[in-house]
CSV table of C-alpha atoms in Angstrom, one decimal:
chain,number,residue,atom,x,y,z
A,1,UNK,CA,-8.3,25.2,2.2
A,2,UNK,CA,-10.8,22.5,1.2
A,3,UNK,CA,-14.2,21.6,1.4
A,4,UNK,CA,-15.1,17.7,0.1
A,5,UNK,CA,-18.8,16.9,-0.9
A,6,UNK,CA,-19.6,13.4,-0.3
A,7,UNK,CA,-22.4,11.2,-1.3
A,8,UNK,CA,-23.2,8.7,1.3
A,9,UNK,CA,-24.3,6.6,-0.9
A,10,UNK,CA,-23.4,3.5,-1.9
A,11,UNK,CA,-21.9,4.7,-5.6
A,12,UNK,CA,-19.3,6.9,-4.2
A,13,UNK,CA,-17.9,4.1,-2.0
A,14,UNK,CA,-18.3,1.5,-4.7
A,15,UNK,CA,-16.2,4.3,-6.4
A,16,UNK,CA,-13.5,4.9,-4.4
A,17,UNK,CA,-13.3,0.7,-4.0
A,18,UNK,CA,-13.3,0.6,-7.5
A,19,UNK,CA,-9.9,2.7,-7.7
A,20,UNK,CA,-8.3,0.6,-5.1
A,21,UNK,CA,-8.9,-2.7,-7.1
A,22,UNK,CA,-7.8,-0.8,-10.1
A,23,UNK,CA,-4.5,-0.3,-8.7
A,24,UNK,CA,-4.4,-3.9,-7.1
A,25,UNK,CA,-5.4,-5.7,-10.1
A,26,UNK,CA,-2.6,-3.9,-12.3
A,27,UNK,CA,0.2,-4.7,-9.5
A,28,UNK,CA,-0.7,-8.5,-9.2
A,29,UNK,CA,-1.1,-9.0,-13.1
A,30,UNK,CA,2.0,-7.4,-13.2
A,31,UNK,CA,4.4,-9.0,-10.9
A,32,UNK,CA,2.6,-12.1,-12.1
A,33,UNK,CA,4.2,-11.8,-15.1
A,34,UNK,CA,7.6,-10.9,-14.5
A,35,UNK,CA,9.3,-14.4,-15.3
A,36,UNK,CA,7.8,-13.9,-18.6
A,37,UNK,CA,8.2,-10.3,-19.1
A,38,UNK,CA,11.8,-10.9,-17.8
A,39,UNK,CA,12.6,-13.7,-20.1
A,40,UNK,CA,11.4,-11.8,-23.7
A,41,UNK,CA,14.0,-8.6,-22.8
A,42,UNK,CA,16.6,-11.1,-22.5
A,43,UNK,CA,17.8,-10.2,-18.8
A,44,UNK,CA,19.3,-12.4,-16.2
A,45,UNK,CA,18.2,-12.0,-12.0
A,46,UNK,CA,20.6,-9.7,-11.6
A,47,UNK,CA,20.2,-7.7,-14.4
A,48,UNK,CA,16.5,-7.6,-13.8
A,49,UNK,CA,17.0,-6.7,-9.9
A,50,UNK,CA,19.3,-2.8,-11.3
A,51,UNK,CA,16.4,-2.5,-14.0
A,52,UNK,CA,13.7,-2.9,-11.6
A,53,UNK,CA,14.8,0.0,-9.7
A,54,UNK,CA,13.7,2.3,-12.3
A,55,UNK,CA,10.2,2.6,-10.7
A,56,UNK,CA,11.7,4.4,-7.5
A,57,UNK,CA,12.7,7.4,-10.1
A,58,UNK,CA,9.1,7.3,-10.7
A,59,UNK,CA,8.3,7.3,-7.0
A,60,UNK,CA,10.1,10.3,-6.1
A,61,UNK,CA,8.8,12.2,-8.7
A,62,UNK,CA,5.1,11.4,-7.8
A,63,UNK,CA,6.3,12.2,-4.1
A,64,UNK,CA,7.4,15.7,-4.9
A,65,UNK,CA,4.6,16.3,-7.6
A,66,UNK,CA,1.6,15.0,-5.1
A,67,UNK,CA,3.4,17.4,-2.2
A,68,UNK,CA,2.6,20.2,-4.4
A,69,UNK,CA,-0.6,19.8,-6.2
A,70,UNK,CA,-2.5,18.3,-3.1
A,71,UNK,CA,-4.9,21.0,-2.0
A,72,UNK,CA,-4.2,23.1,-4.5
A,73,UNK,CA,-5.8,20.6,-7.3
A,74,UNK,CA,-9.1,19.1,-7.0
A,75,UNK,CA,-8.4,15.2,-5.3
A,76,UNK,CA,-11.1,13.4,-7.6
A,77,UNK,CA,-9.2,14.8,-10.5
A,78,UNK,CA,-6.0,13.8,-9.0
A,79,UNK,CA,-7.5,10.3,-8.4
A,80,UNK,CA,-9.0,10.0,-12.0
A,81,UNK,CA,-5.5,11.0,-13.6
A,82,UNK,CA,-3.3,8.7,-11.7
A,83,UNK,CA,-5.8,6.0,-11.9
A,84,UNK,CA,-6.0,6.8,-16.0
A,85,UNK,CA,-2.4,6.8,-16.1
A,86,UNK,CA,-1.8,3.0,-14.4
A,87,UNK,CA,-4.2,1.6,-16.5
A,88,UNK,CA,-2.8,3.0,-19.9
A,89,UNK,CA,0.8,2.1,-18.7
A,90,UNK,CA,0.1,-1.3,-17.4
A,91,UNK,CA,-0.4,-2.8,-21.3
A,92,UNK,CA,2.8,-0.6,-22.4
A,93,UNK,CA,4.8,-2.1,-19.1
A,94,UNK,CA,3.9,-5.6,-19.7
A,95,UNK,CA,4.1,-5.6,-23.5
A,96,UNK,CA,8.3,-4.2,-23.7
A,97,UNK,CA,10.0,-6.2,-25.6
A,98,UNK,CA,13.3,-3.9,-25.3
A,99,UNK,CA,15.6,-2.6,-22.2
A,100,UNK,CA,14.8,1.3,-22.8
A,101,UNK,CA,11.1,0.8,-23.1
A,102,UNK,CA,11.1,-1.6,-19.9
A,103,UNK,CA,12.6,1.2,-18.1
A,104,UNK,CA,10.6,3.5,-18.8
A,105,UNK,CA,7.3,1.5,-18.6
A,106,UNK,CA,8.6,0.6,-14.6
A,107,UNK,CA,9.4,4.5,-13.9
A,108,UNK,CA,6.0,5.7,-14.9
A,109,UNK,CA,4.5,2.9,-13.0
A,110,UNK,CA,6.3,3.8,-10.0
A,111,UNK,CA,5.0,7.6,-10.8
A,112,UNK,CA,1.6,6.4,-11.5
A,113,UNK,CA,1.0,4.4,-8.4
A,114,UNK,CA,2.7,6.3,-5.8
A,115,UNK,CA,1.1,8.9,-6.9
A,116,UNK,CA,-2.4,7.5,-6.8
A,117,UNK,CA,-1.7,6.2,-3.4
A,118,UNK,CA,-2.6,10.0,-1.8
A,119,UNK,CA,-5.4,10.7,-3.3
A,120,UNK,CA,-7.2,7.4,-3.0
A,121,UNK,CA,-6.9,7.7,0.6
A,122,UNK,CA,-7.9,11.1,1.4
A,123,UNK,CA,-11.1,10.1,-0.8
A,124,UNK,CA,-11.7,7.1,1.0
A,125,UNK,CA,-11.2,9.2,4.3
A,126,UNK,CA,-14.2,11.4,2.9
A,127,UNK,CA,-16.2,8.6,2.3
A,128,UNK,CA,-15.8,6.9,5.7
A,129,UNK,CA,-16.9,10.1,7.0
A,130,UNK,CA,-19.3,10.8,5.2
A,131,UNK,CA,-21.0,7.3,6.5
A,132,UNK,CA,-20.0,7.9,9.6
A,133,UNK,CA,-18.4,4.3,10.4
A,134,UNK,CA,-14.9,2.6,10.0
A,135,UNK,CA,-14.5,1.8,6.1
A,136,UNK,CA,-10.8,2.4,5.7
A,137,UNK,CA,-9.7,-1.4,6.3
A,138,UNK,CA,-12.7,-2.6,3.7
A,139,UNK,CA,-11.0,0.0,1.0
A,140,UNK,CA,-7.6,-1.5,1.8
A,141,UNK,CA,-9.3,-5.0,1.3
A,142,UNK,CA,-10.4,-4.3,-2.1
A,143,UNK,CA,-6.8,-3.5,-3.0
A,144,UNK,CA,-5.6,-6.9,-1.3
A,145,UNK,CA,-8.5,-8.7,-3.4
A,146,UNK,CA,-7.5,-7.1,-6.7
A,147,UNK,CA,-3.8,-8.0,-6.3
A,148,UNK,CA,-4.7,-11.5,-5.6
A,149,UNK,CA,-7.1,-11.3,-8.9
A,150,UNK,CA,-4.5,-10.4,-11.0
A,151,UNK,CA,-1.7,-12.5,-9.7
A,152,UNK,CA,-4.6,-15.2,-10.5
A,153,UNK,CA,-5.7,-13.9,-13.7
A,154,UNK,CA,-1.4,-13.7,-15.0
A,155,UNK,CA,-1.5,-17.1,-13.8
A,156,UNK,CA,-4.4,-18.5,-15.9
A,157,UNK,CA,-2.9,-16.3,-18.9
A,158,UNK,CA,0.4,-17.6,-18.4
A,159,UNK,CA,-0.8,-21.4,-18.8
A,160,UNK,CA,-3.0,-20.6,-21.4
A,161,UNK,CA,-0.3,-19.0,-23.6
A,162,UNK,CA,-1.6,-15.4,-23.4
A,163,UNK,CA,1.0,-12.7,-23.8
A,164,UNK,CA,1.4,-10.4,-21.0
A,165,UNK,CA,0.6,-7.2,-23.0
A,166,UNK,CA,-2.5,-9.0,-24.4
A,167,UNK,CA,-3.9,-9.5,-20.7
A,168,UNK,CA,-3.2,-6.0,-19.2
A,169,UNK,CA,-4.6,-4.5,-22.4
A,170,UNK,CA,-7.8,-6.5,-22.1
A,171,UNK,CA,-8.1,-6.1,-18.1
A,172,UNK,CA,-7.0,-2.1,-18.4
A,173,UNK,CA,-9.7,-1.8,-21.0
A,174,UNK,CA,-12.8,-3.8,-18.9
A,175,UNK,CA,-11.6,-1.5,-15.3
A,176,UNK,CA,-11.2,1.5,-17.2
A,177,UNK,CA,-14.9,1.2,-18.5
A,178,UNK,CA,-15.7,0.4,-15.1
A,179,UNK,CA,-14.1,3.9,-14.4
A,180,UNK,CA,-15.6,5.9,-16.7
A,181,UNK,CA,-18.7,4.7,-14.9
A,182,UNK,CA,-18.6,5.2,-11.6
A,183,UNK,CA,-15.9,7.9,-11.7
A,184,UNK,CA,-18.3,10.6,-11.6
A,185,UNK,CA,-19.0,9.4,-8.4
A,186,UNK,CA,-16.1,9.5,-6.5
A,187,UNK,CA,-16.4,12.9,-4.0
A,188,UNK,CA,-15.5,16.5,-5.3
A,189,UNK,CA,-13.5,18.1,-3.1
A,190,UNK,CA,-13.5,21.6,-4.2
A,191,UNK,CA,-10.4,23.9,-3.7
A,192,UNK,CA,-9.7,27.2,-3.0
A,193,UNK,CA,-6.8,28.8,-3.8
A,194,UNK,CA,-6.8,32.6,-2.2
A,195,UNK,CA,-5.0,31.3,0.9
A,196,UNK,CA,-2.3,28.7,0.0
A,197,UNK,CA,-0.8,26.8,3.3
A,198,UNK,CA,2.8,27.0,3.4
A,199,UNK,CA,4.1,23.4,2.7
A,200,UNK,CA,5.8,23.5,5.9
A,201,UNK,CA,2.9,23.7,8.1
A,202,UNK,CA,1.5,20.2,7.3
A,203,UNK,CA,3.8,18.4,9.0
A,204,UNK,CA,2.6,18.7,11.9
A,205,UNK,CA,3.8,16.9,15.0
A,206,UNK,CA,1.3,14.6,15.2
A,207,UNK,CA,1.5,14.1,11.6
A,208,UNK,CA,5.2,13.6,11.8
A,209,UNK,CA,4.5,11.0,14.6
A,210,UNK,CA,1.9,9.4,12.8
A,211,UNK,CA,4.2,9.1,9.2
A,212,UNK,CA,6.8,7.3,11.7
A,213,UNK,CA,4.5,4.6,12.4
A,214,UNK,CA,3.7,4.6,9.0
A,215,UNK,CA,7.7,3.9,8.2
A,216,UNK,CA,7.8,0.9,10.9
A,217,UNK,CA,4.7,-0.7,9.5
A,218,UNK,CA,6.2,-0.5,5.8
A,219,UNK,CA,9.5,-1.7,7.2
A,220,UNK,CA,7.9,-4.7,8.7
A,221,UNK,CA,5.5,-5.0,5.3
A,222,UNK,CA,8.5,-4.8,3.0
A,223,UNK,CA,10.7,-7.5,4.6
A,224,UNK,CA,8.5,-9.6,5.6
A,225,UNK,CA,7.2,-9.6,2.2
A,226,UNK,CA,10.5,-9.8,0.2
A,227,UNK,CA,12.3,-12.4,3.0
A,228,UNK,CA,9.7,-14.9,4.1
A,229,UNK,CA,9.4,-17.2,1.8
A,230,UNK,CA,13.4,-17.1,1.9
A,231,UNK,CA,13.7,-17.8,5.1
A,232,UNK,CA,11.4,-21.0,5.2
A,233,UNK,CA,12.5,-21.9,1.5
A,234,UNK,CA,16.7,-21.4,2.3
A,235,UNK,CA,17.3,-20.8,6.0
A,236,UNK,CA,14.9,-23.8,7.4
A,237,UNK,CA,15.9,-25.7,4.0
A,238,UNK,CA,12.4,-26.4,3.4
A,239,UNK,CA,12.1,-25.9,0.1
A,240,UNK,CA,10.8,-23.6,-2.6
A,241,UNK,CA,6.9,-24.8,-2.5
A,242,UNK,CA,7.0,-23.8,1.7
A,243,UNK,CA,8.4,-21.1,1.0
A,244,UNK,CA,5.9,-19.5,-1.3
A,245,UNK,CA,3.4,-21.1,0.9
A,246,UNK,CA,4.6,-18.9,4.0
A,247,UNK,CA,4.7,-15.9,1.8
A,248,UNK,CA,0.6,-17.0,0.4
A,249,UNK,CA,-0.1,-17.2,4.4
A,250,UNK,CA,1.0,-14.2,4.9
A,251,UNK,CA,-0.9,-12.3,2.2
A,252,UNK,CA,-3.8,-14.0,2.9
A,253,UNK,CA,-3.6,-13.4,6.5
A,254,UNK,CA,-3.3,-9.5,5.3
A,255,UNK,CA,-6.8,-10.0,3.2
A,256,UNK,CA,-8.9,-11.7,6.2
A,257,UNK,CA,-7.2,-9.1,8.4
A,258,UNK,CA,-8.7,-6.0,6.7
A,259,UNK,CA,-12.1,-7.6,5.6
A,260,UNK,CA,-12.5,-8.1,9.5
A,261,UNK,CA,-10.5,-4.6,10.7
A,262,UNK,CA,-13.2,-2.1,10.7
A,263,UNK,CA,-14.9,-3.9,13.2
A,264,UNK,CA,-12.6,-4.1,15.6
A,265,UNK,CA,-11.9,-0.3,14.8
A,266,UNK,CA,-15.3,0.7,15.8
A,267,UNK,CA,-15.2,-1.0,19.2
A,268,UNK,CA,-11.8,-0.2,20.6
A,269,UNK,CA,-11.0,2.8,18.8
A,270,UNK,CA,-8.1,3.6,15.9
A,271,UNK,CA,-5.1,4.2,18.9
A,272,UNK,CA,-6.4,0.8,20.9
A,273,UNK,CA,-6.6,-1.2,17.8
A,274,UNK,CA,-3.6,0.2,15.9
A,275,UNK,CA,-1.6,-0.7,19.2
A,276,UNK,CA,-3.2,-4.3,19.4
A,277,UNK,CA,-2.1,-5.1,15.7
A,278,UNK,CA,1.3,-3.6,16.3
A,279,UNK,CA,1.8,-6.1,19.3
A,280,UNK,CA,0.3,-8.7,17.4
A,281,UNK,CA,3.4,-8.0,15.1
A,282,UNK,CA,5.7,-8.4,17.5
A,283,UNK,CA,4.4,-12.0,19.0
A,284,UNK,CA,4.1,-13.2,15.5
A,285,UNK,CA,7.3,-12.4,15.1
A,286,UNK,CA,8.6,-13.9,17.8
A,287,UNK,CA,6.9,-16.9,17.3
A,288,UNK,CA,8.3,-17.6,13.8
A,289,UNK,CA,11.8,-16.7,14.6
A,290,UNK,CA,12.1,-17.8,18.3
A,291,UNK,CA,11.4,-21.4,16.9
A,292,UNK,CA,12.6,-21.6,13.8
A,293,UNK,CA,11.1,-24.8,12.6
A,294,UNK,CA,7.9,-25.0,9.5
A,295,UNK,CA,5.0,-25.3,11.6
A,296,UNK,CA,6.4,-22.1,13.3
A,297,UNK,CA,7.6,-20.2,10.6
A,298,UNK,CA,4.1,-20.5,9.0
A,299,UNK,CA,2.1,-19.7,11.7
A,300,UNK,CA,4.3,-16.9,12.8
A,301,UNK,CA,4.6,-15.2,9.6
A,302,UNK,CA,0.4,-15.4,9.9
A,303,UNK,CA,0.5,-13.9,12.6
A,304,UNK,CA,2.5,-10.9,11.7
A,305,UNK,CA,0.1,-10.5,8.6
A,306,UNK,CA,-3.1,-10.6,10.3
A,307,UNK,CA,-1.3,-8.0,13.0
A,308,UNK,CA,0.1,-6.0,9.9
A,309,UNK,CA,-3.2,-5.8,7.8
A,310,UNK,CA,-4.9,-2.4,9.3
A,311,UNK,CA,-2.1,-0.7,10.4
A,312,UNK,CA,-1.7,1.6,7.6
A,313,UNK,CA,-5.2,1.8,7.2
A,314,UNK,CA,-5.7,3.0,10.4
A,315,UNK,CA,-2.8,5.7,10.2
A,316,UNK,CA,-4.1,6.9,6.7
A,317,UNK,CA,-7.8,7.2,8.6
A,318,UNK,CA,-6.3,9.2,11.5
A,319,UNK,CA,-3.7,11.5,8.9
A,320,UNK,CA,-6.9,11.9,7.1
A,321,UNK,CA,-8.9,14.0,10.3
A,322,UNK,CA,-6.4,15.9,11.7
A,323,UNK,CA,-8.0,19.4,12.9
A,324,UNK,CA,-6.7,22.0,10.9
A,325,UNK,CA,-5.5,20.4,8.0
A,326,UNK,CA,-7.5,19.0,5.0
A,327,UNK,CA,-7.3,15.1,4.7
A,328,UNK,CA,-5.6,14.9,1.1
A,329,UNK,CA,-2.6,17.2,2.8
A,330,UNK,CA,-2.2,14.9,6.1
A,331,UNK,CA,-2.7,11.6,3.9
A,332,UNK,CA,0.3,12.9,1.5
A,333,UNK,CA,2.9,13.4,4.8
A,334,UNK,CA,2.0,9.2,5.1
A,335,UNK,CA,2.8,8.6,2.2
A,336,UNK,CA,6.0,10.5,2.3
A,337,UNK,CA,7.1,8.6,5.2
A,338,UNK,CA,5.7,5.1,4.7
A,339,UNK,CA,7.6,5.1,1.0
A,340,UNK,CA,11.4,5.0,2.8
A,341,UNK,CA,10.0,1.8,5.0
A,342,UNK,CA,8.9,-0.2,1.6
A,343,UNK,CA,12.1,1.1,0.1
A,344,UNK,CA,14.5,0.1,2.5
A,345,UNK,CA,13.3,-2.9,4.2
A,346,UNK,CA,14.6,-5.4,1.6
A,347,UNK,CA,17.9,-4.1,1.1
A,348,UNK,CA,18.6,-3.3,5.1
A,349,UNK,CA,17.2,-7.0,6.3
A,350,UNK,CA,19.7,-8.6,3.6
A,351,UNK,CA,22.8,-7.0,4.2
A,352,UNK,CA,22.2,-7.3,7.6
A,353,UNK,CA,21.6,-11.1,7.1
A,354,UNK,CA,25.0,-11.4,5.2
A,355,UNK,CA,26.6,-9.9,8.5
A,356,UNK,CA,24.5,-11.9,11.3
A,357,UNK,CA,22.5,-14.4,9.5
A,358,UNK,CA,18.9,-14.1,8.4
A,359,UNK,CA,17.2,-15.3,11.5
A,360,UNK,CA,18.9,-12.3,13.6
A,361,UNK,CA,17.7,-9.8,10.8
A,362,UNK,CA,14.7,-10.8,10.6
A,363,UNK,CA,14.1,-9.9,14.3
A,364,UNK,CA,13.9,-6.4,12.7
A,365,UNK,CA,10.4,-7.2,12.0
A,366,UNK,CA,9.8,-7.6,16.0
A,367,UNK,CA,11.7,-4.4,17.0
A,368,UNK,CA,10.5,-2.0,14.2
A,369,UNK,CA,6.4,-3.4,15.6
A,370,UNK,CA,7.6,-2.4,19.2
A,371,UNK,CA,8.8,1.1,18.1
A,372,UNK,CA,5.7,1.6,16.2
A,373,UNK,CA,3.2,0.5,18.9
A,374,UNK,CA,5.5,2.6,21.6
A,375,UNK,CA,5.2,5.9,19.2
A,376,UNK,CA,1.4,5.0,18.8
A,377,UNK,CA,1.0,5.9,22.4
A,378,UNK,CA,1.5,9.0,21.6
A,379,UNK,CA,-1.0,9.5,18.9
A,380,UNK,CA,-3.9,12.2,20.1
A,381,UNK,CA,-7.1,11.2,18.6
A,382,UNK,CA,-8.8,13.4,16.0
């Protein structure tokens, strides 16, 4: 059992949005520097694609390792640790200049992140409590607005002939001083220990139901991030420059979506609103794939991101209030089941592409929303 002490004051959420850009700044400097980071190990696209896949061995480990130490370790320490840890490994990451050390760089950023992902979320949970208002889609926004930060910030170093080690050390040391500064204020959840829930009892069925909506969401996150700009770049023959600028939409359209969420939140309610955006999924989808032309494909692919942006979010905010079961312990059964969606998404849509085209598996995206707004239905409000 838990009990969380939260400031309501404006350090501890500056805090807990502090750790969310932390970890949205280090993805976007990262993947902003792949070509680069790529090129100085010497590996091809297809050697890079088997490498890459060292960071889900770090995923499962932070899956099984957060399982067991949420609610029975303090959740600010868990949050500073993790945090600590993806800012000391981003520098190491990005500056491998050899296979082994790449590998293990992506593995411990897989462990880092995913790990961080719980605790982050119940915190923010407190903290949107503890103000009594929707925050949870103005956390999530910080991360969108540190990712596009850092992709920004690996472009300007890449043109300016800065090595990617060099920029992730100088950007780790600046938010880690940040850290150290507002760290303290993060909310202290303290535990006790002399009656340990069995693990089993926090998957509740409503938490179960909520962690399925949480897989369809990813689903729909992970291909649509991986395939759009594929499917406007290769399948409409429109080019490479549309087809990053459908994938930019979409992003984008995630960002505006979450800095405007919470208001939408507090007048329908979380089940109302996480329903909407689900169905909002589904039409973009629709649209971009029903007529499969650019001006379509880019508006549709909006669509789905503004409908996408809260969703998870939302599910976190609801996992996080569950009666009965402390919010770091119903956050960690969404991130259990959100992980699979990210996971397989990219895989599933191409192979299915290979068999039926990319147009027809992309209509995944449309049927995994509908499943997810039909389970929502379901959802009891805490």
């Amino acid at each position: 059992m838990t009990a969380t002490a939260v400031p309501s004051d404006l350090r501890a959420r500056l805090a807990v949005c502090l750790v969310f850009v932390i970890l949205g700044c280090t993805q976007g400097s990262w993947m902003a520097r792949i070509p680069a980071i790529r090129d100085r190990v010497g590996l091809d696209t297809a050697q890079w694609g088997v490498v890459s896949s060292a960071s889900a061995a770090g995923d499962l480990v932070a899956l099984t390792l957060i399982t067991v130490l949420i609610g029975r370790v303090s959740t600010r320490l868990l949050c500073l640790a993790a945090t600590g840890l993806v800012l000391l490994n981003a520098p190491v990451l990005a500056g491998a200049s050899a296979v082994p050390a790449l590998v293990l760089g992506l593995a411990v950023w897989g462990l880092s992140a995913t790990f961080l992902n719980t605790p982050v979320n119940a915190l923010a949970v407190a903290v949107e409590r503890a103000h009594g208002r929707p925050l949870m889609s103005h956390f999530h926004a910080c991360f969108s607005c540190g990712v596009l930060a850092g992709g920004a910030l690996g472009t300007l170093a890449a043109a300016t002939g800065v090595p990617p080690g060099v920029q992730l050390a100088v950007s780790s040391t600046v938010l880690g001083a940040l850290l150290l500064m507002l760290g303290g204020r993060l909310p202290h959840e303290e535990v006790r220990t002399e009656r340990r829930r069995p693990l089993r009892d926090r998957f509740t069925p409503q938490l179960v139901l909520l962690a399925a909506v949480a897989f369809l969401a990813s689903f729909v996150e992970g291909a649509a991030s991986q395939w759009s700009s594929v499917f406007t770049a290769d399948y409409l023959d429109a080019g490479a420059a549309w087809g990053a600028a459908t994938y930019t939409c979409f992003t984008v359209a995630i960002l505006v979506g979450r800095l405007v969420g919470d208001r939408f939140v507090a007048r329908w309610g979380r089940r109302v609103f996480v329903q909407v955006s689900l169905l909002t999924v589904v039409l973009g989808a629709g649209v971009g794939l029903v007529h499969p032309g650019l001006p379509f494909a880019l508006a549709g692919f909006t669509v789905v991101g503004l409908g996408l942006a809260c969703v998870l979010p939302a599910v976190f905010a609801l996992a996080g209030r569950q009666p009965g079961v402390p919010p770091g312990e119903g956050v960690s059964v969404i991130t259990i089941g959100q992980w699979p969606g990210f996971l397989l998404a990219g895989p599933a849509v191409g192979l299915l592409a290979g068999a039926t085209g990319l147009r027809v598996a992309l209509a995944t995206l449309a049927v995994a929303g509908l499943g997810a707004a039909v389970l929502t239905r379901r959802v009891s409000m805490a």
